[in-house]
């Protein structure tokens, strides 16, 4: 390569180089064999029997030569193998493997999927034990009810009525599965959830009732109103121009933003921005009452100043009689 400088391509005389090149450079990167993430690397295997004495350069904790003290996984001893010379651990099998980028960072390298079946079996065994315990508890409760019913029948006359009453009361000891499902549905819909004593009462916010049709399913035409799944918003009316537009209860998010207190909230937010630009520090989310009162005072002063200015102009130039509107009969009446 003629682009290589001479002081780099010229090798020292003691290397007996045949010609110019870069093989004598220390940082020459030669492509060697690279191990992948699936290559097997032995772990935990012993290279041979343990030594009988402490060797120089070995781990001061366990006495093995294949790792340093800071990398030792043995329990830290009160008196290490360097000073005691006892219980020296054998060396581990080490293989120098040049991994590539993926092989170094693969968390599942050399993972045996069969080991996961042991966890599944343990989980199934634990579930079986819980099921048997619940069954035994249920049988015990039934037996206790039966004994209680027999004692009441022997002690009182008219045992049939008492037994019928006991049957009715025993059947309603705890909430059934249907009642539990109804409670879960109430929480989903947005009912108030009763908290234990000492805690605040929480209310679950509902996005929509499950029986209502989702807004993006009202009109399946791809050219209808756009639905943004990230913000769950559909600004335009999906049924605009159709026969079902009047019967639908959803007319788009923009319609909801222009009704109710949304307009007043937008005006308060605009007033907050304008006040911040003029040097006043107000935060509507932190103190909405202060912002609303300040906005009320500002609007009253603005109307008062407007009336004062108009009165001054009328006093100076006159023309009060021209501001009064004529009667409607004269406005819409026919003339010659």
Coordinates of C-alpha atoms in Angstrom, one line a residue:
X1 CA 0.0 0.0 0.0
X2 CA 1.7 3.2 -1.1
X3 CA -0.3 5.3 1.3
X4 CA 1.5 3.8 4.4
X5 CA 4.3 6.0 5.6
X6 CA 7.8 4.7 5.5
X7 CA 8.5 4.9 9.2
X8 CA 5.5 2.6 9.8
X9 CA 6.0 0.1 6.9
X10 CA 9.8 -0.3 7.5
X11 CA 10.3 -3.1 10.0
X12 CA 13.3 -3.3 12.4
X13 CA 16.4 -5.2 11.1
X14 CA 16.2 -7.9 13.8
X15 CA 12.8 -9.1 12.6
X16 CA 14.2 -10.2 9.2
X17 CA 11.2 -8.9 7.3
X18 CA 11.1 -9.7 3.6
X19 CA 9.4 -6.5 2.6
X20 CA 7.5 -3.5 3.9
X21 CA 4.3 -4.3 5.9
X22 CA 2.4 -3.8 9.1
X23 CA 2.8 -7.2 10.7
X24 CA 5.4 -5.9 13.1
X25 CA 3.0 -3.3 14.6
X26 CA 1.7 -4.3 18.0
X27 CA -1.8 -2.9 17.4
X28 CA -2.4 -5.0 14.3
X29 CA -5.8 -6.5 14.6
X30 CA -5.9 -10.0 13.2
X31 CA -9.2 -11.7 12.7
X32 CA -9.3 -14.8 14.9
X33 CA -11.9 -17.3 15.8
X34 CA -14.7 -15.7 17.7
X35 CA -17.0 -17.7 20.0
X36 CA -20.8 -17.3 19.7
X37 CA -23.4 -17.2 22.4
X38 CA -24.3 -20.9 21.8
X39 CA -20.8 -22.2 22.4
X40 CA -20.4 -24.2 25.6
X41 CA -18.2 -22.9 28.3
X42 CA -17.7 -25.3 31.3
X43 CA -18.7 -23.8 34.6
X44 CA -18.0 -25.2 38.1
X45 CA -15.8 -28.1 36.9
X46 CA -12.7 -29.0 38.8
X47 CA -9.4 -29.2 37.0
X48 CA -8.0 -31.8 39.4
X49 CA -7.4 -32.6 43.0
X50 CA -6.8 -29.8 45.5
X51 CA -3.2 -28.8 46.4
X52 CA -1.8 -29.7 49.8
X53 CA -0.1 -26.3 50.4
X54 CA -0.7 -22.7 49.5
X55 CA 0.9 -21.6 46.3
X56 CA 2.1 -18.1 45.5
X57 CA -0.4 -16.0 43.5
X58 CA -3.4 -18.1 44.5
X59 CA -6.6 -16.8 46.1
X60 CA -5.8 -15.8 49.7
X61 CA -9.3 -17.0 50.8
X62 CA -9.7 -20.5 49.3
X63 CA -6.3 -21.2 47.8
X64 CA -7.4 -21.8 44.2
X65 CA -5.1 -20.5 41.4
X66 CA -7.8 -19.8 38.8
X67 CA -9.3 -16.6 40.4
X68 CA -8.3 -13.7 42.6
X69 CA -9.5 -12.9 46.1
X70 CA -12.0 -10.3 45.0
X71 CA -13.6 -12.8 42.5
X72 CA -13.8 -15.6 45.1
X73 CA -17.3 -17.0 45.6
X74 CA -16.4 -19.0 48.8
X75 CA -17.5 -17.7 52.2
X76 CA -15.0 -15.2 53.5
X77 CA -13.0 -17.1 56.1
X78 CA -11.9 -15.7 59.4
X79 CA -8.4 -17.0 58.7
X80 CA -7.7 -17.5 54.9
X81 CA -5.9 -20.3 53.3
X82 CA -2.8 -18.2 52.9
X83 CA -2.3 -18.1 56.6
X84 CA -3.9 -21.4 57.7
X85 CA -2.8 -23.7 54.8
X86 CA -6.0 -25.8 55.4
X87 CA -9.0 -26.7 53.2
X88 CA -7.5 -25.5 50.0
X89 CA -10.0 -25.7 47.1
X90 CA -9.1 -27.3 43.8
X91 CA -8.7 -25.2 40.6
X92 CA -11.6 -24.7 38.3
X93 CA -11.6 -25.5 34.6
X94 CA -11.1 -22.2 32.7
X95 CA -11.4 -21.9 28.9
X96 CA -10.3 -18.7 27.2
X97 CA -13.0 -17.9 24.6
X98 CA -13.1 -14.7 22.6
X99 CA -16.8 -13.8 22.5
X100 CA -18.3 -11.4 20.1
X101 CA -20.6 -8.5 21.1
X102 CA -23.8 -10.6 21.3
X103 CA -22.0 -13.5 23.1
X104 CA -20.7 -11.2 25.9
X105 CA -24.1 -9.7 26.6
X106 CA -26.4 -12.7 26.2
X107 CA -28.2 -13.3 29.5
X108 CA -29.6 -16.6 28.4
X109 CA -26.4 -18.1 27.1
X110 CA -26.0 -21.8 28.1
X111 CA -29.5 -21.8 29.6
X112 CA -31.1 -25.3 29.9
X113 CA -34.8 -25.0 29.2
X114 CA -35.4 -28.3 31.0
X115 CA -34.5 -26.6 34.2
X116 CA -37.7 -24.6 33.9
X117 CA -39.8 -27.7 34.1
X118 CA -38.7 -28.2 37.7
X119 CA -40.2 -24.8 38.6
X120 CA -43.4 -25.8 36.9
X121 CA -43.6 -29.1 38.7
X122 CA -42.9 -27.3 42.1
X123 CA -45.6 -24.8 41.3
X124 CA -48.1 -27.5 40.5
X125 CA -47.3 -29.4 43.6
X126 CA -47.8 -26.3 45.7
X127 CA -51.1 -25.6 44.0
X128 CA -52.3 -29.2 44.7
X129 CA -51.4 -28.8 48.4
X130 CA -53.4 -25.6 48.6
X131 CA -56.3 -27.2 46.9
X132 CA -56.3 -30.1 49.3
X133 CA -56.1 -27.8 52.3
X134 CA -59.0 -25.7 51.1
X135 CA -61.0 -28.9 50.5
X136 CA -60.3 -30.1 54.0
X137 CA -61.2 -26.8 55.5
X138 CA -64.5 -26.8 53.6
X139 CA -65.3 -30.3 54.8
X140 CA -64.5 -29.3 58.4
X141 CA -66.9 -26.4 58.2
X142 CA -69.7 -28.6 56.8
X143 CA -69.2 -31.1 59.5
X144 CA -69.3 -28.3 62.2
X145 CA -72.6 -27.0 60.7
X146 CA -74.1 -30.5 60.7
X147 CA -73.2 -31.1 64.4
X148 CA -74.6 -27.7 65.3
X149 CA -77.8 -28.4 63.5
X150 CA -78.1 -31.8 65.3
X151 CA -77.6 -30.2 68.7
X152 CA -80.3 -27.6 68.0
X153 CA -82.7 -30.3 66.8
X154 CA -82.3 -32.3 69.9
X155 CA -82.6 -29.4 72.4
X156 CA -85.7 -27.7 70.9
X157 CA -89.0 -28.9 69.6
X158 CA -90.0 -28.3 66.1
X159 CA -86.6 -29.1 64.8
X160 CA -87.8 -29.1 61.2
X161 CA -88.4 -25.3 61.3
X162 CA -85.1 -24.7 63.0
X163 CA -83.3 -26.9 60.6
X164 CA -84.9 -25.0 57.7
X165 CA -83.9 -21.7 59.3
X166 CA -80.4 -23.1 59.9
X167 CA -80.2 -24.2 56.3
X168 CA -81.1 -20.7 55.1
X169 CA -78.7 -19.0 57.5
X170 CA -75.9 -21.5 56.8
X171 CA -76.2 -21.0 53.1
X172 CA -75.5 -17.3 53.4
X173 CA -72.3 -17.5 55.5
X174 CA -70.0 -15.7 53.1
X175 CA -70.3 -13.9 49.8
X176 CA -70.8 -16.2 46.8
X177 CA -68.8 -16.2 43.6
X178 CA -71.5 -14.2 41.8
X179 CA -71.4 -11.5 44.4
X180 CA -67.6 -11.3 44.2
X181 CA -67.9 -10.8 40.4
X182 CA -70.5 -8.1 40.9
X183 CA -68.2 -6.3 43.3
X184 CA -65.4 -6.5 40.9
X185 CA -67.6 -5.1 38.1
X186 CA -68.7 -2.2 40.3
X187 CA -65.0 -1.3 40.9
X188 CA -64.4 -1.4 37.2
X189 CA -67.4 0.7 36.3
X190 CA -66.4 3.5 38.8
X191 CA -68.3 3.0 42.1
X192 CA -66.9 4.4 45.3
X193 CA -64.7 1.8 47.0
X194 CA -65.0 1.6 50.8
X195 CA -61.5 1.7 52.4
X196 CA -60.6 0.3 55.8
X197 CA -60.8 2.4 58.9
X198 CA -58.1 5.0 59.1
X199 CA -57.7 5.4 55.3
X200 CA -59.2 7.8 52.8
X201 CA -62.2 6.7 50.6
X202 CA -61.1 6.1 47.1
X203 CA -63.1 6.4 43.9
X204 CA -62.1 4.4 40.8
X205 CA -62.3 6.5 37.6
X206 CA -64.2 4.9 34.8
X207 CA -63.4 5.7 31.2
X208 CA -66.6 4.2 29.8
X209 CA -69.3 1.7 30.8
X210 CA -68.5 -1.7 29.4
X211 CA -71.9 -1.9 27.6
X212 CA -71.3 1.3 25.6
X213 CA -69.8 1.0 22.2
X214 CA -66.2 2.3 21.9
X215 CA -65.9 5.5 20.0
X216 CA -63.6 4.0 17.4
X217 CA -66.2 1.3 16.6
X218 CA -69.1 3.7 15.9
X219 CA -68.0 4.1 12.3
X220 CA -65.7 1.5 10.7
X221 CA -65.0 3.6 7.6
X222 CA -61.3 4.3 7.3
X223 CA -62.0 7.8 6.0
X224 CA -64.1 8.8 9.0
X225 CA -62.9 10.7 12.0
X226 CA -59.3 10.0 13.1
X227 CA -58.8 8.1 16.4
X228 CA -55.5 8.6 18.2
X229 CA -54.9 5.4 20.3
X230 CA -52.1 7.0 22.4
X231 CA -54.3 9.7 23.8
X232 CA -57.6 7.8 23.2
X233 CA -59.1 10.9 21.5
X234 CA -61.3 11.3 18.5
X235 CA -61.7 15.0 17.9
X236 CA -64.2 14.9 15.0
X237 CA -67.7 13.4 14.9
X238 CA -67.4 9.9 13.5
X239 CA -71.0 9.9 12.4
X240 CA -71.1 13.3 10.7
X241 CA -73.4 13.3 7.7
X242 CA -75.0 9.9 8.4
X243 CA -78.5 9.0 9.5
X244 CA -77.2 7.9 12.9
X245 CA -75.7 11.2 13.8
X246 CA -78.7 12.4 15.8
X247 CA -79.2 9.2 17.7
X248 CA -75.6 8.9 18.8
X249 CA -74.5 10.2 22.2
X250 CA -70.9 10.9 21.0
X251 CA -70.3 13.9 18.8
X252 CA -66.5 14.1 19.1
X253 CA -64.1 15.4 21.8
X254 CA -64.1 18.9 20.3
X255 CA -67.8 19.1 21.0
X256 CA -67.2 18.2 24.7
X257 CA -64.4 20.7 25.0
X258 CA -66.8 23.5 23.9
X259 CA -69.5 22.6 26.4
X260 CA -69.9 22.9 30.1
X261 CA -67.1 24.5 32.1
X262 CA -64.4 23.7 29.5
X263 CA -64.6 27.1 28.0
X264 CA -64.3 28.8 31.4
X265 CA -61.4 26.6 32.3
X266 CA -59.6 27.6 29.0
X267 CA -60.2 31.2 29.8
X268 CA -58.7 30.8 33.3
X269 CA -55.7 29.1 31.8
X270 CA -55.2 31.9 29.3
X271 CA -55.4 34.4 32.1
X272 CA -52.8 32.5 34.0
X273 CA -50.4 32.6 31.0
X274 CA -50.9 36.3 30.5
X275 CA -50.4 37.0 34.2
X276 CA -47.2 35.0 34.2
X277 CA -45.8 37.0 31.2
X278 CA -46.5 40.2 33.2
X279 CA -44.6 39.0 36.2
X280 CA -47.3 37.4 38.4
X281 CA -46.6 33.9 39.8
X282 CA -49.9 31.9 39.8
X283 CA -50.5 28.2 39.4
X284 CA -54.0 27.1 38.5
X285 CA -53.4 23.4 39.4
X286 CA -51.9 24.2 42.8
X287 CA -54.2 27.1 43.8
X288 CA -57.3 27.4 41.5
X289 CA -59.3 29.6 43.9
X290 CA -56.7 32.3 43.8
X291 CA -56.6 32.3 40.0
X292 CA -60.3 32.4 39.8
X293 CA -60.6 35.3 42.2
X294 CA -57.9 37.3 40.5
X295 CA -59.5 36.7 37.2
X296 CA -62.9 37.9 38.6
X297 CA -61.3 41.1 40.0
X298 CA -59.5 41.6 36.7
X299 CA -62.7 41.4 34.6
X300 CA -64.6 43.7 36.9
X301 CA -61.8 46.4 36.7
X302 CA -61.7 45.9 32.9
X303 CA -65.4 46.5 32.5
X304 CA -65.4 49.4 34.9
X305 CA -62.4 51.0 33.0
X306 CA -64.2 50.4 29.7
X307 CA -67.4 52.2 30.9
X308 CA -65.4 55.1 32.4
X309 CA -63.5 55.6 29.1
X310 CA -66.7 55.5 27.0
X311 CA -68.4 58.0 29.4
X312 CA -65.5 60.4 29.1
X313 CA -65.7 60.3 25.3
X314 CA -69.5 60.9 25.4
X315 CA -69.1 63.8 27.8
X316 CA -66.4 65.4 25.6
X317 CA -68.0 64.9 22.2
X318 CA -71.6 64.1 22.9
X319 CA -73.8 61.8 20.9
X320 CA -75.5 59.9 23.6
X321 CA -78.8 60.0 21.7
X322 CA -77.3 58.1 18.8
X323 CA -76.4 55.1 20.9
X324 CA -80.0 54.2 21.7
X325 CA -81.3 51.7 19.2
X326 CA -84.7 52.5 17.6
X327 CA -87.7 50.3 18.3
X328 CA -88.0 47.0 16.3
X329 CA -91.3 48.2 14.8
X330 CA -89.4 51.0 13.0
X331 CA -86.5 48.8 12.0
X332 CA -88.6 46.2 10.2
X333 CA -91.5 48.4 9.1
X334 CA -92.1 49.3 5.4
X335 CA -91.6 52.8 4.3
X336 CA -92.4 54.7 1.1

